[in-house]
Amino acid sequence: MQQKPQYWDIFCAVVDNFGDIGICWRLSRQLVAEHGIAVRLWVDDLHSFQRLCSAVDLLQARQQIEGVEIWHWQSAVNWSQIPPAAVVIEALACTIPAAYQQQMAAMPDKPVWLNLEYLSAESWVEDCHTMASPQPMLALTKYFFFPGFTAQTGGLLRESALLSRLDAFVQDRQAQQHFWQQLGLADAHLFQRRISLFAYSHQQLASLLSCWQGANSTTLCVIPTGPLVEQVQQLLPELSLDRSTTFGALTIKILPFLPQPDYDLLLSACDINFVRGEDSIVRAQWAAKPFIWQIYRQEEQAHLQKLQAFLQRYTAGWPQALTNAIVNFHHVWNTEQPLQATWQELEQVLVELPAKNLLWRNKLESHGDLASNLVRFVEKKIIIQRNFS
Ligand code: TRH
């Protein structure tokens, strides 16, 4: 007899940008497709979700896409009518409704309640990963689950077929040509390098673009639609939004916001990837091409500490000149300081990065993937709860 799938509720409050929903959408699809879990994804902002997934219907309170039940998390939901799932995830430190929490506490088999945290390479994460947070008012326990870069954390989101898909794509010139063609860039292979630029608006953008304009080699730079495009337009008013525009050695093409699986391919098709926030930096590491991370800004410069922690792990054991080039450029890019000299320093060592990135990728892969690590953790908790009830 076929077993009934286990229900998981994932709650996603979109703070800003696309990281929150990007992560929840990936996780939900993977849980459904690879673990046979029935996922109900609660999202408070369907507009942002629709940018990532065009199939999202803004008018539906409830819809199913790719096997995931998507529910609009809005004030009108009558939580007393919603039986909680066996597993409840508050994604990226959002807070689930109090009425839903009461329902959880009233269940004979208490749900496993998890707070899926933000990504950080800082060492304290290992101590807090899977830590229990008893909720005395509710007779429930919540557990912290941290994604991360070491075996003592929950690992990173990675679909089981991702790396073989990316490797096959990189080895298949025809598939790459077809990919570029579909983006209106049949001539992409004629450029000496291809750069994807996904970044927050930036004070040094003009300086970066002028490095590429004046370079000896030709650059194709693709920029996804968004506020950065407006900034580029102000700097380069001749920029066309529909077709490629050339400025010296630099050609720019504005791309539509791609579906996530296509964005993964873009990162593999490019020679250098500028990424930002929390999810695209992870995808850039799976693509293993040289990447530059613009970390999401936090109050009191907390993000710079996080960046330093990441760079320390990522460059551990590297030759000093390579480490310096990477660390220096990340520093100026994230503090928006003049970058011409550091860009030139970085260019000298770019050729060394793909091999280093593959080693780094292997290491990350060995920690398992976040969805599978979550499932394993939940299974253990359910067994323990059964034995004690
Ligand atoms: O959009 P972001 O800046 O998101 C940020 C961070 O996650 C940050 O930590 C969080 O606190 C804040 O949001 C609220 O960058 P991020 O995380 O890379 O998310 C972008 C998502 O968009 C990611 O899932 C990749 C996806 N994407 C596409 O699917 N297609 C595209 O064309 C592009 C450029 C991105």
Tab-separated table of C-alpha atoms and ligand atoms in Angstrom:
chain	number	residue	atom	x	y	z
A	1	MET	CA	0.000	0.000	0.000
A	2	GLN	CA	1.310	3.453	-0.888
A	3	GLN	CA	2.085	5.598	2.154
A	4	LYS	CA	0.352	8.962	2.447
A	5	PRO	CA	2.921	11.747	1.862
A	6	GLN	CA	3.979	13.737	4.864
A	7	TYR	CA	2.707	17.340	4.868
A	8	TRP	CA	5.133	20.219	5.416
A	9	ASP	CA	4.127	23.877	5.777
A	10	ILE	CA	6.783	26.386	4.712
A	11	PHE	CA	6.144	30.013	5.634
A	12	CYS	CA	7.856	32.707	3.582
A	13	ALA	CA	7.626	36.421	4.359
A	14	VAL	CA	9.245	38.419	1.586
A	15	VAL	CA	11.374	41.123	3.237
A	16	ASP	CA	12.641	42.628	0.000
A	17	ASN	CA	14.289	41.433	-3.199
A	18	PHE	CA	14.090	37.799	-4.251
A	19	GLY	CA	16.213	35.800	-1.832
A	20	ASP	CA	13.460	34.778	0.593
A	21	ILE	CA	11.070	33.492	-2.021
A	22	GLY	CA	13.931	32.218	-4.198
A	23	ILE	CA	15.142	29.960	-1.401
A	24	CYS	CA	11.662	28.814	-0.332
A	25	TRP	CA	10.601	28.055	-3.888
A	26	ARG	CA	13.698	25.969	-4.567
A	27	LEU	CA	13.382	24.122	-1.271
A	28	SER	CA	9.670	23.414	-1.791
A	29	ARG	CA	10.161	22.021	-5.282
A	30	GLN	CA	13.007	19.825	-4.154
A	31	LEU	CA	11.082	18.425	-1.188
A	32	VAL	CA	8.214	17.512	-3.502
A	33	ALA	CA	10.269	16.168	-6.387
A	34	GLU	CA	12.999	14.312	-4.531
A	35	HIS	CA	11.512	13.426	-1.158
A	36	GLY	CA	7.843	12.819	-1.973
A	37	ILE	CA	6.730	15.409	0.581
A	38	ALA	CA	3.464	17.328	0.208
A	39	VAL	CA	4.478	20.975	0.573
A	40	ARG	CA	2.187	23.861	1.328
A	41	LEU	CA	4.169	27.050	0.660
A	42	TRP	CA	2.714	30.134	2.359
A	43	VAL	CA	3.905	33.345	0.674
A	44	ASP	CA	2.874	36.847	1.668
A	45	ASP	CA	3.958	38.523	-1.600
A	46	LEU	CA	2.790	36.879	-4.795
A	47	HIS	CA	4.132	39.784	-6.914
A	48	SER	CA	7.747	39.014	-6.033
A	49	PHE	CA	7.037	35.325	-6.479
A	50	GLN	CA	5.639	35.954	-9.952
A	51	ARG	CA	8.927	37.581	-11.025
A	52	LEU	CA	10.654	34.286	-10.249
A	53	CYS	CA	7.902	32.042	-11.519
A	54	SER	CA	5.644	33.467	-14.210
A	55	ALA	CA	3.002	30.743	-13.654
A	56	VAL	CA	2.014	32.338	-10.322
A	57	ASP	CA	-1.509	33.769	-10.532
A	58	LEU	CA	-1.768	36.918	-8.403
A	59	LEU	CA	-5.493	36.483	-7.910
A	60	GLN	CA	-5.476	32.970	-6.505
A	61	ALA	CA	-5.464	32.437	-2.755
A	62	ARG	CA	-4.451	28.859	-3.449
A	63	GLN	CA	-2.805	27.295	-6.488
A	64	GLN	CA	-0.591	24.370	-7.378
A	65	ILE	CA	2.619	24.752	-9.398
A	66	GLU	CA	5.184	22.032	-9.989
A	67	GLY	CA	3.535	19.893	-7.348
A	68	VAL	CA	3.804	22.594	-4.662
A	69	GLU	CA	0.584	23.915	-3.109
A	70	ILE	CA	0.995	27.675	-2.935
A	71	TRP	CA	-1.153	29.552	-0.456
A	72	HIS	CA	-1.329	33.311	-0.247
A	73	TRP	CA	-0.350	34.170	3.341
A	74	GLN	CA	-2.642	37.123	3.995
A	75	SER	CA	-4.545	38.562	6.901
A	76	ALA	CA	-7.840	37.057	5.725
A	77	VAL	CA	-6.702	33.476	6.361
A	78	ASN	CA	-8.819	31.824	9.026
A	79	TRP	CA	-6.140	29.832	10.798
A	80	SER	CA	-8.608	27.902	12.915
A	81	GLN	CA	-9.658	26.155	9.699
A	82	ILE	CA	-6.104	25.179	8.729
A	83	PRO	CA	-4.843	21.987	10.342
A	84	PRO	CA	-1.090	22.380	10.849
A	85	ALA	CA	1.258	20.133	8.932
A	86	ALA	CA	3.516	17.459	10.463
A	87	VAL	CA	6.507	19.725	9.843
A	88	VAL	CA	6.418	23.502	10.027
A	89	ILE	CA	9.206	25.727	8.722
A	90	GLU	CA	9.526	29.408	9.440
A	91	ALA	CA	11.831	30.403	6.634
A	92	LEU	CA	14.481	33.048	7.135
A	93	ALA	CA	13.380	34.024	10.586
A	94	CYS	CA	9.791	34.941	9.778
A	95	THR	CA	7.135	34.445	12.464
A	96	ILE	CA	4.143	32.198	11.923
A	97	PRO	CA	0.716	33.447	13.030
A	98	ALA	CA	-0.077	33.057	16.734
A	99	ALA	CA	-3.370	31.298	15.943
A	100	TYR	CA	-1.509	28.723	13.872
A	101	GLN	CA	0.957	28.222	16.727
A	102	GLN	CA	-1.975	27.560	19.089
A	103	GLN	CA	-3.267	24.942	16.682
A	104	MET	CA	0.156	23.298	16.598
A	105	ALA	CA	0.247	23.122	20.391
A	106	ALA	CA	-3.210	21.525	20.465
A	107	MET	CA	-2.277	18.642	18.175
A	108	PRO	CA	-1.869	15.180	19.747
A	109	ASP	CA	1.278	14.583	17.631
A	110	LYS	CA	3.146	17.873	17.857
A	111	PRO	CA	4.582	19.114	14.578
A	112	VAL	CA	8.345	19.388	14.174
A	113	TRP	CA	8.859	23.150	14.163
A	114	LEU	CA	11.941	24.593	12.503
A	115	ASN	CA	13.356	28.010	11.999
A	116	LEU	CA	15.341	27.896	8.755
A	117	GLU	CA	17.924	30.595	9.280
A	118	TYR	CA	19.926	32.938	7.079
A	119	LEU	CA	23.183	31.783	5.534
A	120	SER	CA	26.421	32.636	7.273
A	121	ALA	CA	29.955	31.243	7.266
A	122	GLU	CA	30.616	32.502	10.805
A	123	SER	CA	31.782	29.815	13.229
A	124	TRP	CA	28.997	30.391	15.813
A	125	VAL	CA	26.551	28.934	13.294
A	126	GLU	CA	27.915	25.448	13.948
A	127	ASP	CA	27.088	25.795	17.675
A	128	CYS	CA	23.556	26.993	17.010
A	129	HIS	CA	22.671	24.595	14.194
A	130	THR	CA	19.827	22.257	15.346
A	131	MET	CA	19.702	24.009	18.723
A	132	ALA	CA	16.375	23.585	20.520
A	133	SER	CA	14.377	26.604	21.596
A	134	PRO	CA	11.659	25.447	24.025
A	135	GLN	CA	8.483	27.577	23.911
A	136	PRO	CA	7.142	27.271	27.475
A	137	MET	CA	3.883	29.116	26.761
A	138	LEU	CA	2.969	26.607	24.081
A	139	ALA	CA	4.538	23.331	25.203
A	140	LEU	CA	6.328	23.179	21.876
A	141	THR	CA	9.975	23.162	20.881
A	142	LYS	CA	11.352	25.020	17.918
A	143	TYR	CA	14.694	24.035	16.355
A	144	PHE	CA	17.145	26.283	14.562
A	145	PHE	CA	18.389	24.962	11.266
A	146	PHE	CA	21.304	26.790	9.678
A	147	PRO	CA	22.448	26.456	6.097
A	148	GLY	CA	26.204	26.691	5.882
A	149	PHE	CA	29.560	25.838	4.434
A	150	THR	CA	30.742	23.121	6.806
A	151	ALA	CA	29.733	19.572	7.749
A	152	GLN	CA	28.515	20.893	11.117
A	153	THR	CA	25.753	22.927	9.445
A	154	GLY	CA	22.723	22.092	7.311
A	155	GLY	CA	24.671	22.521	4.044
A	156	LEU	CA	23.426	24.363	0.967
A	157	LEU	CA	20.456	23.936	-1.345
A	158	ARG	CA	21.434	21.685	-4.235
A	159	GLU	CA	19.068	19.566	-6.316
A	160	SER	CA	20.332	15.992	-6.764
A	161	ALA	CA	20.831	16.343	-10.543
A	162	LEU	CA	22.180	19.895	-10.477
A	163	LEU	CA	25.904	19.298	-10.800
A	164	SER	CA	25.602	16.671	-13.516
A	165	ARG	CA	23.210	18.996	-15.389
A	166	LEU	CA	25.649	21.902	-15.165
A	167	ASP	CA	28.663	19.767	-16.095
A	168	ALA	CA	26.873	18.342	-19.136
A	169	PHE	CA	25.916	21.875	-20.188
A	170	VAL	CA	29.473	23.169	-19.858
A	171	GLN	CA	30.765	20.320	-22.003
A	172	ASP	CA	28.110	20.768	-24.687
A	173	ARG	CA	28.997	23.687	-26.979
A	174	GLN	CA	25.815	23.267	-28.982
A	175	ALA	CA	23.619	23.448	-25.894
A	176	GLN	CA	25.415	26.618	-24.829
A	177	GLN	CA	25.045	28.144	-28.284
A	178	HIS	CA	21.329	27.315	-28.223
A	179	PHE	CA	21.038	28.859	-24.761
A	180	TRP	CA	22.681	32.124	-25.841
A	181	GLN	CA	20.631	32.188	-29.013
A	182	GLN	CA	17.416	32.011	-27.007
A	183	LEU	CA	18.598	35.047	-25.073
A	184	GLY	CA	19.107	36.917	-28.357
A	185	LEU	CA	22.872	36.519	-28.106
A	186	ALA	CA	23.849	34.174	-30.918
A	187	ASP	CA	27.214	35.980	-31.057
A	188	ALA	CA	28.052	35.411	-27.361
A	189	HIS	CA	30.863	32.990	-28.248
A	190	LEU	CA	32.644	35.730	-30.216
A	191	PHE	CA	33.462	37.680	-27.068
A	192	GLN	CA	36.647	36.987	-25.178
A	193	ARG	CA	34.702	36.798	-21.936
A	194	ARG	CA	31.100	36.781	-20.779
A	195	ILE	CA	30.158	38.354	-17.448
A	196	SER	CA	26.807	38.223	-15.651
A	197	LEU	CA	26.164	41.208	-13.418
A	198	PHE	CA	23.492	40.726	-10.740
A	199	ALA	CA	24.079	43.426	-8.136
A	200	TYR	CA	22.449	46.084	-5.984
A	201	SER	CA	22.852	49.643	-7.239
A	202	HIS	CA	26.468	50.618	-6.748
A	203	GLN	CA	28.528	53.798	-6.447
A	204	GLN	CA	31.449	52.280	-8.373
A	205	LEU	CA	29.433	50.902	-11.240
A	206	ALA	CA	30.772	53.543	-13.660
A	207	SER	CA	34.303	52.673	-12.717
A	208	LEU	CA	33.743	48.929	-13.221
A	209	LEU	CA	32.099	49.437	-16.594
A	210	SER	CA	34.884	51.748	-17.699
A	211	CYS	CA	37.461	49.044	-16.811
A	212	TRP	CA	35.695	46.752	-19.251
A	213	GLN	CA	35.137	49.464	-21.879
A	214	GLY	CA	38.830	50.271	-21.999
A	215	ALA	CA	40.104	46.675	-21.738
A	216	ASN	CA	42.229	44.928	-24.385
A	217	SER	CA	39.815	42.015	-24.532
A	218	THR	CA	36.144	42.163	-25.459
A	219	THR	CA	33.488	41.623	-22.786
A	220	LEU	CA	29.853	40.703	-23.093
A	221	CYS	CA	28.067	41.783	-19.923
A	222	VAL	CA	24.528	40.550	-19.299
A	223	ILE	CA	22.444	42.355	-16.699
A	224	PRO	CA	19.061	41.111	-15.472
A	225	THR	CA	16.186	43.575	-15.569
A	226	GLY	CA	15.991	45.521	-12.318
A	227	PRO	CA	17.130	48.705	-10.576
A	228	LEU	CA	20.740	48.210	-11.668
A	229	VAL	CA	19.664	48.617	-15.283
A	230	GLU	CA	18.296	52.082	-14.487
A	231	GLN	CA	21.649	52.986	-13.029
A	232	VAL	CA	23.497	51.731	-16.100
A	233	GLN	CA	21.090	53.706	-18.294
A	234	GLN	CA	21.922	56.885	-16.402
A	235	LEU	CA	25.623	56.240	-16.928
A	236	LEU	CA	25.262	55.126	-20.546
A	237	PRO	CA	22.147	56.815	-21.982
A	238	GLU	CA	22.591	55.091	-25.362
A	239	LEU	CA	22.010	51.712	-23.713
A	240	SER	CA	19.254	49.821	-25.506
A	241	LEU	CA	16.846	47.775	-23.434
A	242	ASP	CA	16.047	45.407	-26.298
A	243	ARG	CA	19.290	44.622	-28.037
A	244	SER	CA	23.013	44.549	-27.315
A	245	THR	CA	24.771	47.915	-27.133
A	246	THR	CA	28.511	48.293	-27.536
A	247	PHE	CA	30.691	50.785	-25.676
A	248	GLY	CA	34.341	50.321	-26.656
A	249	ALA	CA	35.368	46.784	-25.748
A	250	LEU	CA	32.215	46.300	-23.706
A	251	THR	CA	28.867	45.058	-25.020
A	252	ILE	CA	25.889	45.111	-22.671
A	253	LYS	CA	22.692	43.136	-23.027
A	254	ILE	CA	19.768	43.485	-20.647
A	255	LEU	CA	18.180	40.145	-19.923
A	256	PRO	CA	14.695	39.378	-18.664
A	257	PHE	CA	14.548	37.858	-15.199
A	258	LEU	CA	15.121	34.177	-15.995
A	259	PRO	CA	13.424	31.178	-14.397
A	260	GLN	CA	15.719	29.748	-11.719
A	261	PRO	CA	16.885	26.687	-13.726
A	262	ASP	CA	17.864	28.989	-16.615
A	263	TYR	CA	19.658	31.367	-14.295
A	264	ASP	CA	21.713	28.359	-13.138
A	265	LEU	CA	22.691	27.736	-16.758
A	266	LEU	CA	23.559	31.395	-17.268
A	267	LEU	CA	26.014	31.203	-14.365
A	268	SER	CA	27.625	28.175	-16.005
A	269	ALA	CA	27.708	29.816	-19.430
A	270	CYS	CA	29.509	32.941	-18.179
A	271	ASP	CA	33.198	33.311	-17.374
A	272	ILE	CA	32.681	35.582	-14.373
A	273	ASN	CA	29.544	36.002	-12.263
A	274	PHE	CA	28.675	38.938	-10.068
A	275	VAL	CA	26.070	37.699	-7.617
A	276	ARG	CA	24.374	39.120	-4.558
A	277	GLY	CA	22.290	38.316	-1.478
A	278	GLU	CA	21.953	34.750	-0.365
A	279	ASP	CA	20.728	32.417	-3.075
A	280	SER	CA	22.616	33.501	-6.208
A	281	ILE	CA	25.929	33.285	-4.322
A	282	VAL	CA	25.169	29.626	-3.617
A	283	ARG	CA	24.297	28.989	-7.244
A	284	ALA	CA	27.514	30.699	-8.352
A	285	GLN	CA	29.465	28.275	-6.194
A	286	TRP	CA	27.782	25.312	-7.886
A	287	ALA	CA	28.580	26.840	-11.292
A	288	ALA	CA	32.212	27.037	-10.112
A	289	LYS	CA	33.116	29.942	-12.398
A	290	PRO	CA	34.943	32.925	-10.856
A	291	PHE	CA	32.383	34.881	-8.833
A	292	ILE	CA	32.176	38.147	-6.936
A	293	TRP	CA	29.681	38.386	-4.115
A	294	GLN	CA	27.867	41.548	-3.154
A	295	ILE	CA	26.517	40.591	0.234
A	296	TYR	CA	23.147	41.902	1.461
A	297	ARG	CA	23.798	45.014	3.536
A	298	GLN	CA	23.003	44.899	7.229
A	299	GLU	CA	22.982	47.455	10.001
A	300	GLU	CA	26.270	48.307	11.726
A	301	GLN	CA	28.226	46.682	8.892
A	302	ALA	CA	27.434	43.193	10.248
A	303	HIS	CA	27.502	41.951	6.663
A	304	LEU	CA	31.210	42.726	6.316
A	305	GLN	CA	31.998	40.332	9.135
A	306	LYS	CA	29.915	37.680	7.397
A	307	LEU	CA	31.735	38.349	4.153
A	308	GLN	CA	35.110	38.039	5.842
A	309	ALA	CA	34.069	34.729	7.426
A	310	PHE	CA	33.058	33.402	4.033
A	311	LEU	CA	36.244	34.550	2.311
A	312	GLN	CA	38.350	32.980	5.040
A	313	ARG	CA	36.772	29.583	4.509
A	314	TYR	CA	36.684	29.874	0.729
A	315	THR	CA	40.331	30.882	0.293
A	316	ALA	CA	41.812	28.684	3.054
A	317	GLY	CA	45.103	27.182	1.890
A	318	TRP	CA	45.319	29.285	-1.299
A	319	PRO	CA	48.510	31.055	-2.395
A	320	GLN	CA	48.748	34.477	-0.780
A	321	ALA	CA	48.595	36.461	-4.060
A	322	LEU	CA	45.375	34.732	-5.091
A	323	THR	CA	43.790	35.218	-1.682
A	324	ASN	CA	44.771	38.882	-1.650
A	325	ALA	CA	43.298	39.497	-5.088
A	326	ILE	CA	39.968	37.908	-4.147
A	327	VAL	CA	39.744	39.462	-0.695
A	328	ASN	CA	40.763	42.935	-1.894
A	329	PHE	CA	38.260	43.029	-4.712
A	330	HIS	CA	35.448	41.763	-2.503
A	331	HIS	CA	36.352	44.420	0.002
A	332	VAL	CA	36.207	47.331	-2.440
A	333	TRP	CA	33.103	45.957	-4.182
A	334	ASN	CA	31.235	45.643	-0.896
A	335	THR	CA	32.381	48.961	0.540
A	336	GLU	CA	31.902	50.766	-2.787
A	337	GLN	CA	35.416	52.140	-2.940
A	338	PRO	CA	37.421	52.937	-6.092
A	339	LEU	CA	38.109	49.607	-7.698
A	340	GLN	CA	40.220	50.005	-10.807
A	341	ALA	CA	43.524	48.855	-9.296
A	342	THR	CA	41.956	45.914	-7.464
A	343	TRP	CA	40.077	44.844	-10.595
A	344	GLN	CA	43.377	44.741	-12.483
A	345	GLU	CA	44.916	42.743	-9.642
A	346	LEU	CA	42.003	40.296	-9.810
A	347	GLU	CA	42.226	39.946	-13.579
A	348	GLN	CA	45.782	38.628	-13.219
A	349	VAL	CA	44.617	35.629	-11.191
A	350	LEU	CA	41.207	34.868	-12.725
A	351	VAL	CA	42.621	31.950	-14.672
A	352	GLU	CA	43.462	30.140	-11.414
A	353	LEU	CA	39.942	30.320	-10.041
A	354	PRO	CA	37.977	27.645	-11.944
A	355	ALA	CA	40.224	24.843	-10.633
A	356	LYS	CA	40.081	26.218	-7.084
A	357	ASN	CA	36.325	26.610	-7.366
A	358	LEU	CA	35.892	22.984	-8.393
A	359	LEU	CA	37.770	21.844	-5.292
A	360	TRP	CA	35.651	24.142	-3.163
A	361	ARG	CA	32.496	22.826	-4.841
A	362	ASN	CA	33.522	19.221	-4.088
A	363	LYS	CA	34.000	20.142	-0.463
A	364	LEU	CA	30.570	21.778	-0.248
A	365	GLU	CA	28.976	18.833	-2.016
A	366	SER	CA	30.435	16.439	0.560
A	367	HIS	CA	28.310	18.090	3.282
A	368	GLY	CA	25.089	16.838	1.702
A	369	ASP	CA	22.349	19.166	0.523
A	370	LEU	CA	20.120	21.296	2.691
A	371	ALA	CA	16.800	19.637	1.754
A	372	SER	CA	18.094	16.105	2.419
A	373	ASN	CA	19.753	17.230	5.652
A	374	LEU	CA	16.458	18.782	6.746
A	375	VAL	CA	14.520	15.610	5.948
A	376	ARG	CA	17.004	13.498	7.923
A	377	PHE	CA	16.822	15.844	10.909
A	378	VAL	CA	13.013	15.787	10.874
A	379	GLU	CA	12.911	11.980	10.657
A	380	LYS	CA	15.112	11.728	13.753
A	381	LYS	CA	12.953	14.185	15.678
A	382	ILE	CA	9.775	12.327	14.770
A	383	ILE	CA	11.240	9.019	15.979
A	384	ILE	CA	12.344	10.630	19.255
A	385	GLN	CA	8.928	12.260	19.757
A	386	ARG	CA	7.163	8.910	19.146
A	387	ASN	CA	9.374	7.113	21.634
A	388	PHE	CA	8.674	9.693	24.340
A	389	SER	CA	4.938	10.055	23.826
B	1	TRH	O1	17.398	39.260	-4.477
B	1	TRH	P1	18.474	39.130	-3.488
B	1	TRH	O2	19.239	40.328	-3.222
B	1	TRH	O3	17.855	38.570	-2.166
B	1	TRH	C1	18.185	39.042	-0.873
B	1	TRH	C2	19.032	38.096	-0.112
B	1	TRH	O4	18.521	36.794	-0.133
B	1	TRH	C3	19.154	38.570	1.310
B	1	TRH	O5	19.930	37.702	2.058
B	1	TRH	C4	17.785	38.657	1.904
B	1	TRH	O6	17.847	39.064	3.200
B	1	TRH	C5	17.021	39.639	1.085
B	1	TRH	O7	16.946	39.172	-0.262
B	1	TRH	C6	15.630	39.810	1.620
B	1	TRH	O8	19.519	38.001	-3.993
B	1	TRH	P2	19.410	36.421	-3.963
B	1	TRH	O9	19.399	35.889	-2.601
B	1	TRH	O10	20.462	35.939	-4.849
B	1	TRH	O11	18.011	36.095	-4.641
B	1	TRH	C7	17.770	36.250	-5.988
B	1	TRH	C8	16.939	35.085	-6.505
B	1	TRH	O12	16.557	35.337	-7.846
B	1	TRH	C9	17.708	33.780	-6.536
B	1	TRH	O13	16.826	32.722	-6.210
B	1	TRH	C10	18.155	33.657	-7.981
B	1	TRH	C11	16.968	34.244	-8.665
B	1	TRH	N1	17.172	34.759	-10.030
B	1	TRH	C12	16.464	34.159	-11.053
B	1	TRH	O14	15.744	33.178	-10.837
B	1	TRH	N2	16.575	34.687	-12.309
B	1	TRH	C13	17.376	35.728	-12.598
B	1	TRH	O15	17.440	36.146	-13.768
B	1	TRH	C14	18.135	36.309	-11.516
B	1	TRH	C15	19.051	37.451	-11.798
B	1	TRH	C16	17.992	35.807	-10.252
